[in-house]
């Protein structure tokens, strides 16, 4: 599966555009395993290298695609219910999609622990991001809230990957790009999570400073 993804990404690199970004990110966000790193990072790289796309539109298209895939998972779980979802997870096709009962249970536990906000946080955690829409659908989460949190989480994740792609532009040749991303995918994922945590801590710190100022004024 990994070799197939690498070959597919390499083949799409020369023809990558906004529509392909939406399609690949919809696939990545559904139950089909397809890492977002091999879509968003090359797209940003191409934008920096050739100027045929721009960064904001890449983020927007990536977020639209992520929402489409997330809505597919949400709808399947919402209408089919837990027995069919877990039956699929235990099936041969489910295992081909790298889904099993334990992963779905892990996503459900994460959702139960963190509530609706988990659809935002979960979009930025590997092994959870593709499946977090399933427990949201099983719990029949409010759809507007689901869409809002999914878009926010996907946008933050996509911005981080786009920044990595922009940085790669000066460090890696185009011929080595996909191989580099594949080889260092785990490190890229960890670095992205660290950046997410730093952003969350910064926002929390700024919020505390604002609250203190407001209290002092009173």
C-alpha angles and dihedrals in degrees: 000000000000092000090049092052092048092049092046092049091047091051093048094048096087093048100036113140139151094281092051090049091054092047096046093045091049088054091046092051094049126068093282110099110240119142116233089216092074091054109038099036095051090044091055090043091054091047090054094042103043107013091226092126134027129230100240092052091048090055092046094049091045090051092048090051092047090051092050092052092044091051090052091055092042093051094046092051093041096053103029099044135210101302094056094041092052090042089056091046089055094045127099091248090051090053089049086057088051092248124131139162093266093055093049090047090050091052091048092050090050090051093046091050098047103026124207093342088067088078086065099040093039092057087070100047120087115235089019101056097071094045105037091091090063098066089042088058093043089052090046091233116198105277099221090050091047091052093047096049093042093052093047094049093044092047093052091048092047093049090054092049091047090053090051090050091050090051091048089057091077096038109040132047119236091245091057097041103095093040091050092049092048093047095047098033094119092049090047090051092050092047090050092050090050090052090050091051091049090051091049092049091048092050091047090049092049089049092052091049091051092049091050092051091049091049092049091052090054 
